Structure formats: structure tokens, C-alpha cells
CSV table of N, CA and C in Angstrom, one decimal:
chain,number,residue,atom,x,y,z
A,26,MET,N,-0.8,-8.5,-15.1
A,26,MET,CA,-0.9,-7.6,-14.0
A,26,MET,C,-2.3,-7.3,-14.0
A,27,ASP,N,-3.3,-7.7,-13.0
A,27,ASP,CA,-4.6,-7.6,-13.0
A,27,ASP,C,-5.0,-6.0,-12.8
A,28,LEU,N,-6.3,-5.9,-12.9
A,28,LEU,CA,-6.7,-4.5,-13.1
A,28,LEU,C,-6.4,-3.7,-11.8
A,29,ASP,N,-6.5,-4.2,-10.6
A,29,ASP,CA,-6.2,-3.6,-9.2
A,29,ASP,C,-4.8,-3.4,-9.3
A,30,ALA,N,-4.0,-4.2,-9.5
A,30,ALA,CA,-2.5,-4.0,-9.6
A,30,ALA,C,-2.1,-2.9,-10.7
A,31,GLN,N,-2.7,-2.8,-11.7
A,31,GLN,CA,-2.3,-2.0,-12.6
A,31,GLN,C,-2.9,-0.5,-12.3
A,32,TYR,N,-3.9,-0.3,-11.7
A,32,TYR,CA,-4.4,0.9,-11.2
A,32,TYR,C,-3.5,1.4,-10.2
A,33,LEU,N,-3.1,0.5,-9.3
A,33,LEU,CA,-2.3,0.9,-8.3
A,33,LEU,C,-0.8,1.3,-8.7
A,34,HIS,N,-0.4,0.6,-9.6
A,34,HIS,CA,1.0,0.9,-10.3
A,34,HIS,C,0.8,2.3,-11.0
A,35,ASN,N,-0.1,2.5,-11.7
A,35,ASN,CA,-0.4,3.9,-12.5
A,35,ASN,C,-0.6,4.9,-11.6
A,36,LEU,N,-1.3,4.8,-10.6
A,36,LEU,CA,-1.7,5.8,-9.6
A,36,LEU,C,-0.4,6.3,-8.5
A,37,TYR,N,0.3,5.2,-8.4
A,37,TYR,CA,1.6,5.4,-7.5
A,37,TYR,C,2.6,6.1,-8.3
A,38,ASN,N,2.8,5.8,-9.7
A,38,ASN,CA,3.8,6.5,-10.4
A,38,ASN,C,3.3,7.9,-10.9
A,39,SER,N,2.1,8.4,-10.5
A,39,SER,CA,1.6,9.8,-10.8
A,39,SER,C,2.1,10.7,-10.1
A,40,ARG,N,2.2,12.0,-10.7
A,40,ARG,CA,3.0,13.0,-9.7
A,40,ARG,C,1.7,13.6,-9.0
A,41,GLN,N,0.5,13.4,-9.4
A,41,GLN,CA,-0.5,14.2,-8.8
A,41,GLN,C,-0.8,13.6,-7.2
A,42,ALA,N,-1.3,14.6,-6.6
A,42,ALA,CA,-1.7,14.3,-5.1
A,42,ALA,C,-2.6,13.3,-5.1
A,43,LYS,N,-2.5,12.4,-4.0
A,43,LYS,CA,-3.4,11.4,-4.1
A,43,LYS,C,-4.9,12.0,-3.3
A,44,THR,N,-6.1,11.4,-3.7
A,44,THR,CA,-7.5,11.8,-3.2
A,44,THR,C,-7.7,11.1,-2.3
A,45,TYR,N,-8.9,11.2,-1.6
A,45,TYR,CA,-9.6,10.4,-0.4
A,45,TYR,C,-10.0,9.1,-1.4
A,46,SER,N,-10.6,9.4,-2.5
A,46,SER,CA,-11.0,8.2,-3.2
A,46,SER,C,-10.1,7.1,-3.6
A,47,ASP,N,-8.7,7.6,-3.8
A,47,ASP,CA,-7.7,6.9,-4.3
A,47,ASP,C,-7.4,6.1,-3.1
A,48,VAL,N,-7.2,6.6,-2.0
A,48,VAL,CA,-6.7,6.1,-0.6
A,48,VAL,C,-7.8,5.1,0.0
A,49,SER,N,-9.0,5.5,-0.1
A,49,SER,CA,-10.1,4.7,0.3
A,49,SER,C,-10.1,3.3,-0.7
A,50,GLN,N,-9.9,3.4,-2.0
A,50,GLN,CA,-9.8,2.2,-2.7
A,50,GLN,C,-8.7,1.1,-2.2
A,51,LEU,N,-7.5,1.7,-1.8
A,51,LEU,CA,-6.5,0.8,-1.3
A,51,LEU,C,-6.9,0.4,0.1
A,52,PHE,N,-7.6,1.2,0.9
A,52,PHE,CA,-8.2,0.6,2.2
A,52,PHE,C,-9.1,-0.4,1.9
A,53,GLU,N,-9.9,-0.4,0.9
A,53,GLU,CA,-10.7,-1.8,0.6
A,53,GLU,C,-10.0,-2.9,0.1
A,54,ILE,N,-9.0,-2.5,-0.7
A,54,ILE,CA,-8.2,-3.8,-1.2
A,54,ILE,C,-7.5,-4.4,-0.1
A,55,ASN,N,-7.2,-3.6,0.8
A,55,ASN,CA,-6.3,-4.2,2.1
A,55,ASN,C,-7.4,-4.9,2.8
A,56,TYR,N,-8.5,-4.5,3.1
A,56,TYR,CA,-9.5,-5.2,3.8
A,56,TYR,C,-9.7,-6.7,3.3
A,57,GLN,N,-9.8,-6.7,1.8
A,57,GLN,CA,-9.9,-8.0,1.3
A,57,GLN,C,-8.8,-8.9,1.4
A,58,LYS,N,-7.7,-8.4,1.4
A,58,LYS,CA,-6.5,-9.2,1.6
A,58,LYS,C,-6.4,-9.7,3.0
A,59,ILE,N,-6.4,-8.7,3.9
A,59,ILE,CA,-6.4,-9.0,5.2
A,59,ILE,C,-7.4,-10.5,5.4
A,60,PHE,N,-8.6,-10.4,5.0
A,60,PHE,CA,-9.6,-11.3,5.1
A,60,PHE,C,-9.1,-12.6,4.5
A,61,LYS,N,-8.4,-12.6,3.6
A,61,LYS,CA,-7.7,-14.0,2.7
A,61,LYS,C,-6.5,-14.4,3.7
A,62,LEU,N,-5.8,-13.6,4.3
A,62,LEU,CA,-4.6,-14.0,5.2
A,62,LEU,C,-5.1,-14.5,6.4
A,63,ILE,N,-6.1,-13.7,7.1
A,63,ILE,CA,-6.7,-14.2,8.3
A,63,ILE,C,-8.3,-14.1,8.3
A,64,PRO,N,-8.7,-15.0,7.7
A,64,PRO,CA,-10.2,-15.3,7.7
A,64,PRO,C,-11.1,-15.1,9.0
A,65,LEU,N,-10.7,-15.4,10.0
A,65,LEU,CA,-11.5,-15.2,11.3
A,65,LEU,C,-10.9,-13.8,12.0
A,66,ILE,N,-10.3,-13.1,11.4
A,66,ILE,CA,-9.9,-11.8,11.9
A,66,ILE,C,-10.9,-11.1,13.0
A,67,LYS,N,-12.2,-11.1,12.3
A,67,LYS,CA,-13.1,-10.5,13.1
A,67,LYS,C,-13.7,-11.1,14.6
A,68,GLN,N,-13.4,-12.4,14.7
A,68,GLN,CA,-13.5,-13.1,15.8
A,68,GLN,C,-12.2,-13.3,16.7
A,69,THR,N,-11.3,-12.7,16.3
A,69,THR,CA,-9.8,-12.8,17.0
A,69,THR,C,-9.8,-11.9,17.9
A,70,ALA,N,-9.7,-12.4,19.2
A,70,ALA,CA,-9.7,-11.7,20.3
A,70,ALA,C,-8.2,-11.6,21.1
A,71,HIS,N,-7.5,-12.7,20.7
A,71,HIS,CA,-6.2,-12.9,21.2
A,71,HIS,C,-4.9,-13.0,20.3
A,72,SER,N,-3.8,-12.7,20.5
A,72,SER,CA,-2.8,-12.6,19.7
A,72,SER,C,-2.6,-14.1,19.2
A,73,SER,N,-2.1,-14.1,18.1
A,73,SER,CA,-1.9,-15.3,17.2
A,73,SER,C,-0.7,-15.5,16.3
A,74,VAL,N,-0.2,-16.5,15.9
A,74,VAL,CA,1.0,-16.6,15.2
A,74,VAL,C,0.8,-17.6,14.2
A,75,ILE,N,1.6,-17.6,13.0
A,75,ILE,CA,1.6,-18.8,12.0
A,75,ILE,C,3.1,-19.0,12.1
A,76,ARG,N,3.4,-20.3,12.4
A,76,ARG,CA,4.7,-21.0,12.5
A,76,ARG,C,5.0,-21.4,11.1
A,77,HIS,N,6.3,-21.1,10.6
A,77,HIS,CA,6.6,-21.5,9.4
A,77,HIS,C,8.1,-22.1,9.4
A,78,SER,N,8.2,-23.2,8.9
A,78,SER,CA,9.8,-23.7,9.0
A,78,SER,C,10.7,-23.0,8.1
A,79,ASN,N,10.3,-22.4,6.8
A,79,ASN,CA,11.2,-21.7,6.2
A,79,ASN,C,11.2,-20.4,6.0
A,80,HIS,N,10.2,-19.7,6.7
A,80,HIS,CA,10.1,-18.2,7.0
A,80,HIS,C,9.9,-17.8,8.3
A,81,PRO,N,10.2,-16.5,8.5
A,81,PRO,CA,10.0,-16.2,9.9
A,81,PRO,C,8.5,-16.2,10.3
A,82,ASP,N,8.2,-16.6,11.6
A,82,ASP,CA,6.8,-16.6,12.1
A,82,ASP,C,6.1,-15.4,12.0
A,83,LEU,N,4.8,-15.4,11.7
A,83,LEU,CA,4.0,-14.3,11.3
A,83,LEU,C,3.2,-14.0,12.5
A,84,HIS,N,3.3,-12.9,13.3
A,84,HIS,CA,2.5,-12.7,14.4
A,84,HIS,C,1.4,-11.6,14.1
A,85,LEU,N,0.2,-11.9,14.6
A,85,LEU,CA,-0.8,-11.0,14.6
A,85,LEU,C,-1.1,-10.8,16.2
A,86,ILE,N,-0.8,-9.4,16.5
A,86,ILE,CA,-0.9,-8.8,18.0
A,86,ILE,C,-2.3,-8.1,18.0
A,87,VAL,N,-3.3,-8.5,19.0
A,87,VAL,CA,-4.5,-7.7,19.1
A,87,VAL,C,-4.2,-6.8,20.0
A,88,ASP,N,-4.4,-5.4,19.6
A,88,ASP,CA,-4.3,-4.2,20.6
A,88,ASP,C,-5.5,-3.7,21.0
A,89,GLN,N,-6.6,-3.6,20.3
A,89,GLN,CA,-7.9,-3.2,20.7
A,89,GLN,C,-9.1,-4.0,20.0
A,90,CYS,N,-10.0,-4.5,20.5
A,90,CYS,CA,-11.2,-5.0,19.8
A,90,CYS,C,-12.4,-4.2,20.4
A,91,PHE,N,-13.3,-3.9,19.3
A,91,PHE,CA,-14.5,-3.3,19.7
A,91,PHE,C,-15.7,-4.0,18.7
A,92,ALA,N,-16.9,-3.7,18.9
A,92,ALA,CA,-17.7,-4.2,18.0
A,92,ALA,C,-17.7,-4.1,16.6
A,93,HIS,N,-17.3,-2.8,16.2
A,93,HIS,CA,-17.4,-2.5,14.8
A,93,HIS,C,-15.8,-2.1,14.1
A,94,THR,N,-14.9,-2.0,15.2
A,94,THR,CA,-13.5,-1.8,14.9
A,94,THR,C,-12.5,-2.6,15.6
A,95,ALA,N,-11.3,-2.8,15.2
A,95,ALA,CA,-10.3,-3.3,15.9
A,95,ALA,C,-8.9,-2.8,15.3
A,96,ILE,N,-7.9,-2.9,16.3
A,96,ILE,CA,-6.5,-2.5,16.0
A,96,ILE,C,-5.7,-3.7,16.3
A,97,PHE,N,-4.8,-3.9,15.2
A,97,PHE,CA,-4.0,-5.1,15.3
A,97,PHE,C,-2.5,-4.6,14.9
A,98,THR,N,-1.5,-5.5,15.2
A,98,THR,CA,-0.2,-5.3,14.5
A,98,THR,C,0.3,-6.6,14.0
A,99,LEU,N,0.6,-6.5,12.8
A,99,LEU,CA,1.1,-7.7,12.0
A,99,LEU,C,2.6,-7.5,11.9
A,100,THR,N,3.4,-8.6,12.3
A,100,THR,CA,4.8,-8.5,12.3
A,100,THR,C,5.6,-9.7,12.2
A,101,HIS,N,6.7,-9.8,12.1
A,101,HIS,CA,7.8,-10.9,12.4
A,101,HIS,C,8.4,-10.4,13.5
A,102,ILE,N,8.6,-11.3,14.7
A,102,ILE,CA,9.5,-11.1,15.8
A,102,ILE,C,10.9,-11.8,15.5
A,103,LEU,N,11.8,-11.1,15.4
A,103,LEU,CA,13.1,-11.6,14.8
A,103,LEU,C,14.0,-11.8,16.1
A,104,GLN,N,15.1,-12.2,16.0
A,104,GLN,CA,16.2,-12.3,17.2
A,104,GLN,C,16.3,-11.0,18.0
A,105,ASN,N,16.6,-11.2,19.2
A,105,ASN,CA,16.8,-9.9,20.1
A,105,ASN,C,15.5,-9.1,20.2
A,106,ASP,N,14.3,-9.8,19.9
A,106,ASP,CA,13.0,-9.2,20.2
A,106,ASP,C,12.7,-8.1,19.0
A,107,ILE,N,13.3,-8.1,18.0
A,107,ILE,CA,13.2,-7.0,17.0
A,107,ILE,C,11.9,-7.3,16.2
A,108,HIS,N,11.0,-6.2,16.0
A,108,HIS,CA,9.7,-6.5,15.4
A,108,HIS,C,9.9,-5.8,14.0
A,109,LYS,N,9.8,-6.5,13.0
A,109,LYS,CA,9.8,-6.2,11.4
A,109,LYS,C,8.7,-6.6,10.7
A,110,PRO,N,8.0,-6.0,10.1
A,110,PRO,CA,7.9,-4.6,9.8
A,110,PRO,C,6.9,-4.0,10.8
A,111,ASP,N,6.3,-4.7,11.5
A,111,ASP,CA,5.5,-4.0,12.7
A,111,ASP,C,4.6,-3.0,12.2
A,112,ILE,N,3.7,-3.5,11.4
A,112,ILE,CA,2.6,-2.7,10.8
A,112,ILE,C,1.2,-2.8,11.8
A,113,LYS,N,0.9,-1.6,12.3
A,113,LYS,CA,-0.2,-1.4,13.1
A,113,LYS,C,-1.2,-0.9,12.2
A,114,PHE,N,-2.5,-1.5,12.3
A,114,PHE,CA,-3.6,-1.0,11.3
A,114,PHE,C,-4.9,-1.2,11.9
A,115,LYS,N,-5.8,-0.4,11.6
A,115,LYS,CA,-7.3,-0.3,12.2
A,115,LYS,C,-8.1,-0.9,11.1
A,116,ILE,N,-8.9,-2.0,11.5
A,116,ILE,CA,-10.0,-2.5,10.6
A,116,ILE,C,-11.5,-1.9,11.1
A,117,TYR,N,-12.0,-1.3,10.1
A,117,TYR,CA,-13.5,-0.9,10.2
A,117,TYR,C,-14.2,-2.0,9.6
A,118,PHE,N,-14.9,-2.9,10.4
A,118,PHE,CA,-15.6,-4.0,10.0
A,118,PHE,C,-16.9,-3.6,9.2
A,119,ASP,N,-17.5,-2.6,9.7
A,119,ASP,CA,-19.0,-2.2,9.2
A,119,ASP,C,-18.7,-1.6,7.8
A,120,ALA,N,-17.4,-0.7,7.7
A,120,ALA,CA,-17.1,0.0,6.3
A,120,ALA,C,-16.3,-0.8,5.4
A,121,GLN,N,-15.7,-2.0,5.9
A,121,GLN,CA,-15.0,-2.9,5.2
A,121,GLN,C,-13.7,-2.1,4.6
A,122,LEU,N,-13.0,-1.7,5.6
A,122,LEU,CA,-11.8,-0.8,5.3
A,122,LEU,C,-10.7,-1.2,6.3
A,123,VAL,N,-9.4,-1.1,5.8
A,123,VAL,CA,-8.3,-1.3,6.6
A,123,VAL,C,-7.4,-0.1,6.5
A,124,GLU,N,-7.2,0.6,7.5
A,124,GLU,CA,-6.1,1.8,7.6
A,124,GLU,C,-5.0,1.6,8.4
A,125,VAL,N,-3.8,2.1,7.6
A,125,VAL,CA,-2.6,1.6,8.5
A,125,VAL,C,-2.4,2.9,9.2
A,126,LEU,N,-2.1,2.6,10.7
A,126,LEU,CA,-1.8,3.8,11.6
A,126,LEU,C,-0.4,3.9,11.7
A,127,SER,N,0.5,2.9,11.8
A,127,SER,CA,2.0,3.2,11.5
A,127,SER,C,2.7,1.9,11.0
A,128,VAL,N,3.9,2.0,10.7
A,128,VAL,CA,4.8,1.1,10.0
A,128,VAL,C,6.0,1.3,10.9
A,129,CYS,N,6.3,0.4,11.8
A,129,CYS,CA,7.8,0.6,12.5
A,129,CYS,C,7.6,1.8,13.4
A,130,ASN,N,6.5,2.1,13.9
A,130,ASN,CA,6.1,3.4,14.7
A,130,ASN,C,6.4,4.7,14.0
A,131,GLU,N,6.6,4.7,12.7
A,131,GLU,CA,6.6,5.8,11.9
A,131,GLU,C,5.4,6.2,11.2
A,132,THR,N,5.0,7.5,11.1
A,132,THR,CA,4.0,8.0,10.3
A,132,THR,C,4.2,8.3,8.8
A,133,VAL,N,5.5,8.3,8.4
A,133,VAL,CA,6.0,8.4,7.3
A,133,VAL,C,6.8,7.3,6.9
A,134,LEU,N,6.6,6.6,5.8
A,134,LEU,CA,7.4,5.5,5.5
A,134,LEU,C,8.6,5.6,4.6
A,135,ASN,N,8.3,6.5,3.7
A,135,ASN,CA,9.7,6.5,2.7
A,135,ASN,C,10.2,8.0,2.7
A,136,SER,N,11.3,8.1,3.6
A,136,SER,CA,11.7,9.5,3.8
A,136,SER,C,12.5,9.9,2.7
A,137,ASP,N,12.9,9.0,1.6
A,137,ASP,CA,13.5,9.5,0.4
A,137,ASP,C,12.6,9.8,-0.7
A,138,HIS,N,11.1,9.7,-0.4
A,138,HIS,CA,10.1,9.9,-1.5
A,138,HIS,C,10.6,11.2,-2.3
A,139,PRO,N,10.5,11.3,-3.5
A,139,PRO,CA,11.0,12.5,-4.1
A,139,PRO,C,9.9,13.6,-4.0
A,140,TYR,N,8.8,13.4,-3.7
A,140,TYR,CA,7.8,14.3,-3.6
A,140,TYR,C,7.3,14.4,-2.1
A,141,LEU,N,8.2,14.3,-1.1
A,141,LEU,CA,7.9,14.1,0.3
A,141,LEU,C,7.5,15.7,0.8
A,142,THR,N,8.0,16.7,0.2
A,142,THR,CA,7.8,18.1,0.5
A,142,THR,C,6.4,18.3,0.2
A,143,GLN,N,5.8,17.8,-0.9
A,143,GLN,CA,4.4,18.0,-1.3
A,143,GLN,C,3.4,17.0,-0.8
A,144,CYS,N,4.0,16.0,0.1
A,144,CYS,CA,3.0,15.1,0.7
A,144,CYS,C,2.0,15.8,1.5
A,145,SER,N,0.6,15.4,1.2
A,145,SER,CA,-0.4,15.8,2.0
A,145,SER,C,-0.6,14.7,3.0
A,146,ASP,N,-1.6,14.7,3.8
A,146,ASP,CA,-2.2,13.5,4.6
A,146,ASP,C,-2.5,12.4,3.9
A,147,MET,N,-3.4,12.7,2.6
A,147,MET,CA,-3.7,11.7,1.7
A,147,MET,C,-2.4,11.0,1.2
A,148,ASN,N,-1.4,11.8,0.7
A,148,ASN,CA,-0.3,11.1,0.1
A,148,ASN,C,0.5,10.3,1.2
A,149,ILE,N,0.4,10.8,2.4
A,149,ILE,CA,1.2,9.9,3.5
A,149,ILE,C,0.4,8.5,3.8
A,150,GLN,N,-0.8,8.8,3.8
A,150,GLN,CA,-1.8,7.5,4.1
A,150,GLN,C,-1.5,6.5,2.9
A,151,TRP,N,-1.5,7.2,1.6
A,151,TRP,CA,-1.2,6.5,0.5
A,151,TRP,C,0.2,5.6,0.6
A,152,GLU,N,1.2,6.3,1.1
A,152,GLU,CA,2.4,5.5,1.2
A,152,GLU,C,2.4,4.4,2.2
A,153,LEU,N,1.8,4.7,3.3
A,153,LEU,CA,1.7,3.6,4.4
A,153,LEU,C,0.9,2.3,3.9
A,154,ASN,N,-0.3,2.9,3.5
A,154,ASN,CA,-1.2,1.8,2.8
A,154,ASN,C,-0.7,0.8,1.7
A,155,LEU,N,0.0,1.7,0.8
A,155,LEU,CA,0.6,0.8,-0.2
A,155,LEU,C,1.5,-0.1,0.3
A,156,PHE,N,2.3,0.3,1.2
A,156,PHE,CA,3.2,-0.6,1.9
A,156,PHE,C,2.7,-1.9,2.4
A,157,LEU,N,1.5,-1.5,3.1
A,157,LEU,CA,0.7,-2.8,3.6
A,157,LEU,C,0.2,-3.6,2.5
A,158,GLU,N,-0.3,-3.1,1.5
A,158,GLU,CA,-0.8,-3.8,0.5
A,158,GLU,C,0.3,-4.7,-0.2
A,159,LYS,N,1.5,-4.3,-0.4
A,159,LYS,CA,2.5,-5.2,-0.9
A,159,LYS,C,2.9,-6.1,0.0
A,160,TRP,N,2.8,-5.9,1.3
A,160,TRP,CA,3.4,-6.7,2.3
A,160,TRP,C,2.3,-7.7,2.5
A,161,LEU,N,1.0,-7.5,2.4
A,161,LEU,CA,0.0,-8.5,2.4
A,161,LEU,C,0.1,-9.4,1.3
A,162,ASP,N,0.5,-9.0,0.1
A,162,ASP,CA,0.8,-9.9,-1.1
A,162,ASP,C,2.0,-10.9,-0.8
A,163,TYR,N,3.0,-10.4,-0.1
A,163,TYR,CA,4.1,-11.4,0.4
A,163,TYR,C,3.4,-12.3,1.2
A,164,CYS,N,2.8,-12.0,2.3
A,164,CYS,CA,2.3,-12.8,3.4
A,164,CYS,C,1.4,-13.9,2.7
A,165,LEU,N,0.5,-13.4,1.9
A,165,LEU,CA,-0.4,-14.3,1.1
A,165,LEU,C,0.3,-15.4,0.2
A,166,ASP,N,1.4,-15.0,-0.2
A,166,ASP,CA,2.2,-15.8,-1.0
A,166,ASP,C,3.0,-17.0,0.0
A,167,LYS,N,3.4,-16.4,1.2
A,167,LYS,CA,4.3,-17.2,1.9
A,167,LYS,C,3.3,-18.1,3.2
A,168,TYR,N,2.3,-17.4,3.4
A,168,TYR,CA,1.6,-17.8,4.8
A,168,TYR,C,0.1,-18.2,4.4
A,169,GLN,N,-0.4,-18.1,3.4
A,169,GLN,CA,-1.8,-18.5,3.0
A,169,GLN,C,-2.0,-20.1,3.2
A,170,GLY,N,-2.9,-20.4,3.8
A,170,GLY,CA,-3.4,-21.7,4.0
A,170,GLY,C,-2.7,-22.4,5.1
A,171,LYS,N,-1.9,-21.6,5.9
A,171,LYS,CA,-1.1,-22.0,7.1
A,171,LYS,C,-2.2,-21.8,8.2
A,172,SER,N,-2.2,-22.5,9.4
A,172,SER,CA,-2.9,-22.3,10.4
A,172,SER,C,-2.5,-21.2,11.4
A,173,TRP,N,-3.5,-20.4,12.0
A,173,TRP,CA,-3.1,-19.3,13.0
A,173,TRP,C,-3.3,-20.1,14.4
A,174,GLN,N,-2.3,-19.8,15.1
A,174,GLN,CA,-2.3,-20.5,16.5
A,174,GLN,C,-2.4,-19.4,17.6
A,175,THR,N,-3.2,-19.5,18.6
A,175,THR,CA,-3.4,-18.6,19.7
A,175,THR,C,-2.0,-18.6,20.5
A,176,LEU,N,-1.7,-17.6,20.9
A,176,LEU,CA,-0.4,-17.5,21.6
A,176,LEU,C,-0.8,-17.6,23.2
């Protein structure tokens, strides 16, 4: 387990409330992973897809683009037009951060979290962004090196 993974594992399993510093570090890790998965994301102005013969196609939907920020949705579009996991995130290019705005239109991911009643905004941000971090690992494993095609 690398140092970032060990840090996240220890922090996630901690019962202490997450701080802005904790969440910010996760924002930075996700920024690095997004750029590994989508190297030209800063120049991406149109929705794109990675087609894969063994896995669901990976869709990047462009919601808004500005000079220093952009909002995207990363998802699989399954049968019956079901989008899963449908992660909407905002990239702060100048600060080099990625912040999850929602997962499947939810602002709280884990409704069974044992400390949900104690969850502050930072804890909720932690849950959502940790989910993105883990899903980006999955996507990097399955899709890295594949070509993005404009829709």
C-alpha cells in the first residue's frame, strides 16, 4: 500500500471528524487521478466517451466550462438510459483540486455510515470525494490508455 493509500485508509477508519486539510488533500489526489484518466480534460469542451469491449463505456459529460473551473459528470450509461455512478465534479484548474458535487444526485453517499449523525460538511465531502477516489482507481485500471472520442 503506497503512502497516499495508507494515509487515506487510516484517516477513513478514524472516528475523528475530518478537517479541511484532510478533505483538501483528497481533492488534490483526485485532481492528479483525473488528469491521468483524462489528460486533455482542461481542453475538453464536448462530451466524450471511452468505448470498451469488456466493460461499460465510460462517459464524460461536459456541464460547464470556464477559464479556471469546469463541471463534468463521469458515468456509465447502462441499459434503459440509467447513469451509474453518475459522479458530478468541479475542477479548479488554478488550484489543482477536484471537488465532488454529487453522486447519483445525492449529497450524502453512505446513508448507513455509522457516524452519519455526527457528519459535518467536511465529513460529507470526505465521503463523496473518497468514493470518487476509489472509482478513479477502478477507471484507471480498466480504461487508462484507451482513447476518448467526442460524442
